[in-house]
């Protein structure tokens, strides 16, 4: 039997349950699906103390070993996340210190959801591109300006450090780790066992345009964004939008970017891509009609926008995410 690939998952009070059990299940299924002779995964839960740890769901999980007992042999360190009663990421200094020490001799490190805040506090994301749950991405960027925060992808790999987005994205991240270790075939077999699509690419957006819009300080900008998403096939050039706001184009562009963090053109394209995604998921309309209905105009423009924003093609996206009968 080949030596095992040791996966250590950190657990601590109020940790998100799926952050722990999702990766564990993927690695366990990978052991069943991989060919003989491959390195099987050995998944261990490590906590501050021996015994039971209460998760955010109220379900208790038992540690296999304490932080002090983990030792030097860690092939993959998985760091889940937790939030407090106000939705802020929990960043315990003692846990951060252990993560920093353990990461020095780990083959790779992966965070799930808001676990990225722990990696950042441990100094593991400095100078790297990382993602986290969309709701805390702004905070991660503010607290750690040395981290290049991209709130859009499902997961991001930066060298030997991986970061995942929302809680369910832990499955996509774990499948990507399995694919790196054992190839796409094994990862595909695991995904089939889980009745999942294989595999949502790391560049796949974790949220829709209307979902992530933080309220602007100016109500008229909020109203304009809502109007844009309802009128995607119209003239949404900066000049036309500025005219609607009764502002000069230059002043409008400056105000819009200040309030939203995006240029008018970037926001419009994101909204149109989101509309195209919904059409690809829920209809059989040909690509040229999807392009027209979403305001992108042509199949060629649709293709370029998907490549730029999602890292995939419209046809590949539809194959993975088609939901209509």
GROMACS .gro file of C-alpha atoms in nm:
model
  325
    1UNK     CA    1   0.000   0.000   0.000
    2UNK     CA    2   0.136   0.341  -0.097
    3UNK     CA    3   0.202   0.589   0.183
    4UNK     CA    4  -0.107   0.794   0.255
    5UNK     CA    5  -0.160   1.155   0.160
    6UNK     CA    6  -0.223   1.319   0.495
    7UNK     CA    7  -0.500   1.579   0.494
    8UNK     CA    8  -0.533   1.777   0.817
    9UNK     CA    9  -0.852   1.980   0.860
   10UNK     CA   10  -0.852   2.237   1.138
   11UNK     CA   11  -1.163   2.243   1.357
   12UNK     CA   12  -1.253   2.499   1.621
   13UNK     CA   13  -1.568   2.622   1.800
   14UNK     CA   14  -1.846   2.737   1.564
   15UNK     CA   15  -1.658   2.631   1.251
   16UNK     CA   16  -1.887   2.598   0.949
   17UNK     CA   17  -1.988   2.233   0.936
   18UNK     CA   18  -1.983   2.191   0.557
   19UNK     CA   19  -1.637   2.349   0.542
   20UNK     CA   20  -1.521   2.044   0.735
   21UNK     CA   21  -1.740   1.762   0.607
   22UNK     CA   22  -1.746   1.868   0.239
   23UNK     CA   23  -1.372   1.825   0.175
   24UNK     CA   24  -1.362   1.516   0.398
   25UNK     CA   25  -1.633   1.349   0.190
   26UNK     CA   26  -1.462   1.434  -0.140
   27UNK     CA   27  -1.132   1.284  -0.023
   28UNK     CA   28  -1.306   0.976   0.116
   29UNK     CA   29  -1.483   0.913  -0.215
   30UNK     CA   30  -1.157   0.970  -0.402
   31UNK     CA   31  -1.008   0.680  -0.207
   32UNK     CA   32  -1.284   0.457  -0.345
   33UNK     CA   33  -1.250   0.579  -0.702
   34UNK     CA   34  -0.873   0.597  -0.751
   35UNK     CA   35  -0.684   0.307  -0.913
   36UNK     CA   36  -0.490   0.062  -0.698
   37UNK     CA   37  -0.143   0.166  -0.599
   38UNK     CA   38  -0.224   0.537  -0.567
   39UNK     CA   39  -0.165   0.730  -0.244
   40UNK     CA   40  -0.493   0.719  -0.052
   41UNK     CA   41  -0.605   1.017   0.149
   42UNK     CA   42  -0.589   1.001   0.527
   43UNK     CA   43  -0.820   1.273   0.659
   44UNK     CA   44  -0.762   1.388   1.016
   45UNK     CA   45  -0.948   1.653   1.216
   46UNK     CA   46  -0.721   1.858   1.440
   47UNK     CA   47  -0.835   2.085   1.719
   48UNK     CA   48  -0.696   2.279   2.011
   49UNK     CA   49  -0.799   2.001   2.248
   50UNK     CA   50  -0.898   1.636   2.218
   51UNK     CA   51  -1.269   1.560   2.215
   52UNK     CA   52  -1.580   1.710   2.060
   53UNK     CA   53  -1.602   2.047   1.887
   54UNK     CA   54  -1.936   2.218   1.835
   55UNK     CA   55  -1.984   2.349   1.481
   56UNK     CA   56  -2.198   2.639   1.363
   57UNK     CA   57  -2.479   2.396   1.283
   58UNK     CA   58  -2.480   2.261   1.638
   59UNK     CA   59  -2.343   1.926   1.521
   60UNK     CA   60  -2.037   1.814   1.712
   61UNK     CA   61  -1.734   1.661   1.544
   62UNK     CA   62  -1.458   1.467   1.719
   63UNK     CA   63  -1.093   1.557   1.677
   64UNK     CA   64  -0.847   1.288   1.574
   65UNK     CA   65  -0.553   1.474   1.723
   66UNK     CA   66  -0.469   1.804   1.887
   67UNK     CA   67  -0.286   2.088   1.718
   68UNK     CA   68   0.020   2.003   1.926
   69UNK     CA   69   0.013   1.644   1.799
   70UNK     CA   70  -0.009   1.719   1.426
   71UNK     CA   71   0.366   1.708   1.373
   72UNK     CA   72   0.556   1.778   1.054
   73UNK     CA   73   0.384   1.541   0.811
   74UNK     CA   74   0.105   1.741   0.652
   75UNK     CA   75   0.050   1.699   0.280
   76UNK     CA   76  -0.261   1.918   0.265
   77UNK     CA   77  -0.373   2.159   0.535
   78UNK     CA   78  -0.739   2.262   0.506
   79UNK     CA   79  -0.850   2.571   0.697
   80UNK     CA   80  -1.228   2.617   0.728
   81UNK     CA   81  -1.392   2.937   0.844
   82UNK     CA   82  -1.638   3.068   1.098
   83UNK     CA   83  -1.834   3.389   1.146
   84UNK     CA   84  -1.960   3.555   1.461
   85UNK     CA   85  -2.316   3.665   1.534
   86UNK     CA   86  -2.275   3.975   1.318
   87UNK     CA   87  -2.136   3.785   1.020
   88UNK     CA   88  -1.776   3.891   1.075
   89UNK     CA   89  -1.501   3.631   1.020
   90UNK     CA   90  -1.366   3.477   1.339
   91UNK     CA   91  -0.988   3.522   1.358
   92UNK     CA   92  -0.846   3.365   1.672
   93UNK     CA   93  -0.479   3.460   1.735
   94UNK     CA   94  -0.389   3.118   1.874
   95UNK     CA   95  -0.536   2.943   1.571
   96UNK     CA   96  -0.361   3.187   1.337
   97UNK     CA   97  -0.027   3.112   1.502
   98UNK     CA   98  -0.077   2.738   1.463
   99UNK     CA   99  -0.172   2.777   1.097
  100UNK     CA  100   0.141   2.985   1.030
  101UNK     CA  101   0.364   2.724   1.199
  102UNK     CA  102   0.198   2.425   1.032
  103UNK     CA  103   0.197   2.582   0.685
  104UNK     CA  104   0.577   2.599   0.689
  105UNK     CA  105   0.602   2.223   0.644
  106UNK     CA  106   0.271   2.153   0.466
  107UNK     CA  107   0.279   2.046   0.103
  108UNK     CA  108  -0.007   2.283   0.026
  109UNK     CA  109  -0.262   2.490   0.215
  110UNK     CA  110  -0.627   2.543   0.125
  111UNK     CA  111  -0.884   2.768   0.290
  112UNK     CA  112  -1.259   2.729   0.261
  113UNK     CA  113  -1.493   3.028   0.256
  114UNK     CA  114  -1.396   3.282   0.525
  115UNK     CA  115  -1.103   3.062   0.626
  116UNK     CA  116  -0.910   3.292   0.389
  117UNK     CA  117  -0.913   3.553   0.664
  118UNK     CA  118  -0.718   3.311   0.882
  119UNK     CA  119  -0.464   3.247   0.608
  120UNK     CA  120  -0.424   3.621   0.553
  121UNK     CA  121  -0.374   3.683   0.924
  122UNK     CA  122  -0.109   3.409   0.922
  123UNK     CA  123   0.075   3.592   0.643
  124UNK     CA  124   0.016   3.317   0.387
  125UNK     CA  125  -0.165   3.535   0.133
  126UNK     CA  126   0.074   3.828   0.121
  127UNK     CA  127   0.135   3.924  -0.241
  128UNK     CA  128  -0.099   3.648  -0.362
  129UNK     CA  129  -0.434   3.656  -0.537
  130UNK     CA  130  -0.704   3.504  -0.318
  131UNK     CA  131  -1.079   3.473  -0.292
  132UNK     CA  132  -1.328   3.429  -0.010
  133UNK     CA  133  -1.703   3.450   0.040
  134UNK     CA  134  -1.837   3.750  -0.150
  135UNK     CA  135  -1.988   3.897   0.168
  136UNK     CA  136  -1.648   3.933   0.339
  137UNK     CA  137  -1.425   4.002   0.038
  138UNK     CA  138  -1.428   4.377   0.101
  139UNK     CA  139  -1.324   4.324   0.459
  140UNK     CA  140  -1.042   4.090   0.357
  141UNK     CA  141  -0.910   4.352   0.117
  142UNK     CA  142  -0.941   4.627   0.377
  143UNK     CA  143  -0.779   4.431   0.660
  144UNK     CA  144  -0.502   4.293   0.438
  145UNK     CA  145  -0.406   4.541   0.163
  146UNK     CA  146  -0.110   4.318   0.075
  147UNK     CA  147  -0.355   4.054  -0.053
  148UNK     CA  148  -0.494   4.076  -0.408
  149UNK     CA  149  -0.857   3.993  -0.336
  150UNK     CA  150  -1.071   3.871  -0.625
  151UNK     CA  151  -1.427   3.825  -0.494
  152UNK     CA  152  -1.559   3.658  -0.809
  153UNK     CA  153  -1.402   3.311  -0.861
  154UNK     CA  154  -1.517   2.993  -0.692
  155UNK     CA  155  -1.157   2.917  -0.601
  156UNK     CA  156  -0.812   3.055  -0.671
  157UNK     CA  157  -0.478   2.879  -0.678
  158UNK     CA  158  -0.165   3.082  -0.608
  159UNK     CA  159   0.134   2.850  -0.596
  160UNK     CA  160   0.086   2.603  -0.313
  161UNK     CA  161  -0.192   2.808  -0.153
  162UNK     CA  162  -0.555   2.762  -0.258
  163UNK     CA  163  -0.851   2.972  -0.144
  164UNK     CA  164  -1.217   2.885  -0.191
  165UNK     CA  165  -1.526   3.104  -0.197
  166UNK     CA  166  -1.871   3.028  -0.054
  167UNK     CA  167  -1.931   2.723   0.162
  168UNK     CA  168  -2.058   2.495  -0.116
  169UNK     CA  169  -1.751   2.587  -0.324
  170UNK     CA  170  -1.551   2.367  -0.084
  171UNK     CA  171  -1.662   2.075  -0.300
  172UNK     CA  172  -1.531   2.236  -0.619
  173UNK     CA  173  -1.204   2.325  -0.448
  174UNK     CA  174  -1.164   1.972  -0.312
  175UNK     CA  175  -1.235   1.822  -0.653
  176UNK     CA  176  -0.967   2.045  -0.799
  177UNK     CA  177  -0.721   1.917  -0.538
  178UNK     CA  178  -0.813   1.558  -0.623
  179UNK     CA  179  -0.767   1.634  -0.993
  180UNK     CA  180  -0.422   1.775  -0.923
  181UNK     CA  181  -0.325   1.461  -0.729
  182UNK     CA  182  -0.491   1.190  -0.937
  183UNK     CA  183  -0.612   1.345  -1.262
  184UNK     CA  184  -0.944   1.455  -1.404
  185UNK     CA  185  -1.075   1.099  -1.443
  186UNK     CA  186  -1.075   1.032  -1.069
  187UNK     CA  187  -1.218   1.375  -0.994
  188UNK     CA  188  -1.495   1.315  -1.248
  189UNK     CA  189  -1.582   0.981  -1.088
  190UNK     CA  190  -1.602   1.148  -0.746
  191UNK     CA  191  -1.823   1.424  -0.886
  192UNK     CA  192  -2.057   1.165  -1.033
  193UNK     CA  193  -2.085   0.991  -0.698
  194UNK     CA  194  -2.175   1.327  -0.544
  195UNK     CA  195  -2.416   1.404  -0.831
  196UNK     CA  196  -2.218   1.719  -0.902
  197UNK     CA  197  -2.116   1.889  -1.222
  198UNK     CA  198  -1.748   1.845  -1.291
  199UNK     CA  199  -1.615   2.070  -1.263
  200UNK     CA  200  -1.700   2.426  -1.206
  201UNK     CA  201  -1.385   2.603  -1.314
  202UNK     CA  202  -1.202   2.818  -1.065
  203UNK     CA  203  -1.288   3.122  -1.273
  204UNK     CA  204  -1.660   3.048  -1.255
  205UNK     CA  205  -1.837   3.335  -1.080
  206UNK     CA  206  -1.962   3.263  -0.729
  207UNK     CA  207  -2.249   3.507  -0.744
  208UNK     CA  208  -2.482   3.701  -0.969
  209UNK     CA  209  -2.457   4.072  -1.043
  210UNK     CA  210  -2.768   4.177  -0.845
  211UNK     CA  211  -2.655   3.970  -0.546
  212UNK     CA  212  -2.317   4.129  -0.486
  213UNK     CA  213  -2.412   4.491  -0.532
  214UNK     CA  214  -2.334   4.672  -0.210
  215UNK     CA  215  -2.562   4.971  -0.158
  216UNK     CA  216  -2.410   5.293  -0.288
  217UNK     CA  217  -2.410   5.609  -0.079
  218UNK     CA  218  -2.593   5.785  -0.359
  219UNK     CA  219  -2.945   5.659  -0.407
  220UNK     CA  220  -2.949   5.772  -0.769
  221UNK     CA  221  -2.657   5.536  -0.846
  222UNK     CA  222  -2.847   5.245  -0.688
  223UNK     CA  223  -3.152   5.333  -0.895
  224UNK     CA  224  -2.940   5.354  -1.209
  225UNK     CA  225  -2.789   5.010  -1.149
  226UNK     CA  226  -3.137   4.863  -1.109
  227UNK     CA  227  -3.246   5.038  -1.429
  228UNK     CA  228  -2.943   4.900  -1.616
  229UNK     CA  229  -3.022   4.540  -1.519
  230UNK     CA  230  -3.380   4.590  -1.640
  231UNK     CA  231  -3.280   4.748  -1.974
  232UNK     CA  232  -2.985   4.544  -2.094
  233UNK     CA  233  -3.070   4.564  -2.463
  234UNK     CA  234  -3.076   4.943  -2.470
  235UNK     CA  235  -2.800   5.198  -2.522
  236UNK     CA  236  -2.594   5.163  -2.204
  237UNK     CA  237  -2.289   5.355  -2.317
  238UNK     CA  238  -2.126   5.585  -2.063
  239UNK     CA  239  -2.251   5.882  -2.264
  240UNK     CA  240  -2.611   5.759  -2.260
  241UNK     CA  241  -2.601   5.677  -1.890
  242UNK     CA  242  -2.442   6.012  -1.810
  243UNK     CA  243  -2.721   6.183  -2.004
  244UNK     CA  244  -2.978   5.991  -1.803
  245UNK     CA  245  -2.812   6.118  -1.484
  246UNK     CA  246  -2.786   6.473  -1.623
  247UNK     CA  247  -2.409   6.469  -1.568
  248UNK     CA  248  -2.112   6.513  -1.796
  249UNK     CA  249  -1.969   6.181  -1.912
  250UNK     CA  250  -1.641   6.239  -1.732
  251UNK     CA  251  -1.806   6.337  -1.403
  252UNK     CA  252  -2.055   6.051  -1.427
  253UNK     CA  253  -1.780   5.792  -1.485
  254UNK     CA  254  -1.586   5.924  -1.186
  255UNK     CA  255  -1.891   5.919  -0.957
  256UNK     CA  256  -2.004   5.575  -1.073
  257UNK     CA  257  -1.662   5.421  -1.012
  258UNK     CA  258  -1.632   5.584  -0.671
  259UNK     CA  259  -1.975   5.455  -0.565
  260UNK     CA  260  -1.956   5.104  -0.713
  261UNK     CA  261  -1.588   5.019  -0.751
  262UNK     CA  262  -1.638   4.948  -1.122
  263UNK     CA  263  -1.645   5.148  -1.441
  264UNK     CA  264  -1.985   5.186  -1.610
  265UNK     CA  265  -1.868   4.966  -1.898
  266UNK     CA  266  -1.749   4.690  -1.662
  267UNK     CA  267  -2.076   4.693  -1.469
  268UNK     CA  268  -2.286   4.683  -1.785
  269UNK     CA  269  -2.087   4.393  -1.925
  270UNK     CA  270  -2.112   4.202  -1.596
  271UNK     CA  271  -2.490   4.254  -1.590
  272UNK     CA  272  -2.523   4.137  -1.950
  273UNK     CA  273  -2.308   3.830  -1.887
  274UNK     CA  274  -2.525   3.747  -1.587
  275UNK     CA  275  -2.836   3.766  -1.805
  276UNK     CA  276  -2.669   3.548  -2.067
  277UNK     CA  277  -2.578   3.294  -1.800
  278UNK     CA  278  -2.941   3.266  -1.692
  279UNK     CA  279  -3.051   3.213  -2.053
  280UNK     CA  280  -2.785   2.949  -2.112
  281UNK     CA  281  -2.885   2.768  -1.793
  282UNK     CA  282  -3.258   2.776  -1.850
  283UNK     CA  283  -3.330   2.782  -2.224
  284UNK     CA  284  -3.229   2.616  -2.549
  285UNK     CA  285  -3.200   2.948  -2.734
  286UNK     CA  286  -2.909   2.953  -2.982
  287UNK     CA  287  -2.606   3.161  -2.889
  288UNK     CA  288  -2.683   3.445  -3.128
  289UNK     CA  289  -3.028   3.492  -2.972
  290UNK     CA  290  -2.882   3.470  -2.622
  291UNK     CA  291  -2.636   3.742  -2.720
  292UNK     CA  292  -2.910   3.969  -2.851
  293UNK     CA  293  -3.147   3.908  -2.558
  294UNK     CA  294  -2.876   3.983  -2.302
  295UNK     CA  295  -2.764   4.298  -2.476
  296UNK     CA  296  -2.427   4.164  -2.588
  297UNK     CA  297  -2.534   4.185  -2.951
  298UNK     CA  298  -2.349   3.904  -3.124
  299UNK     CA  299  -2.228   3.553  -3.055
  300UNK     CA  300  -1.871   3.676  -3.100
  301UNK     CA  301  -1.914   3.944  -2.832
  302UNK     CA  302  -2.084   3.689  -2.606
  303UNK     CA  303  -1.789   3.454  -2.649
  304UNK     CA  304  -1.533   3.724  -2.570
  305UNK     CA  305  -1.721   3.841  -2.261
  306UNK     CA  306  -1.749   3.486  -2.124
  307UNK     CA  307  -1.381   3.423  -2.185
  308UNK     CA  308  -1.288   3.746  -2.013
  309UNK     CA  309  -1.519   3.718  -1.714
  310UNK     CA  310  -1.572   3.344  -1.658
  311UNK     CA  311  -1.271   3.185  -1.821
  312UNK     CA  312  -1.489   2.956  -2.031
  313UNK     CA  313  -1.703   2.961  -2.346
  314UNK     CA  314  -2.083   3.000  -2.360
  315UNK     CA  315  -2.118   2.648  -2.503
  316UNK     CA  316  -1.902   2.494  -2.230
  317UNK     CA  317  -2.094   2.688  -1.966
  318UNK     CA  318  -2.427   2.561  -2.099
  319UNK     CA  319  -2.305   2.199  -2.099
  320UNK     CA  320  -2.213   2.226  -1.733
  321UNK     CA  321  -2.502   2.427  -1.598
  322UNK     CA  322  -2.804   2.356  -1.818
  323UNK     CA  323  -3.103   2.309  -1.586
  324UNK     CA  324  -3.415   2.315  -1.803
  325UNK     CA  325  -3.578   1.992  -1.917
   0.00000   0.00000   0.00000
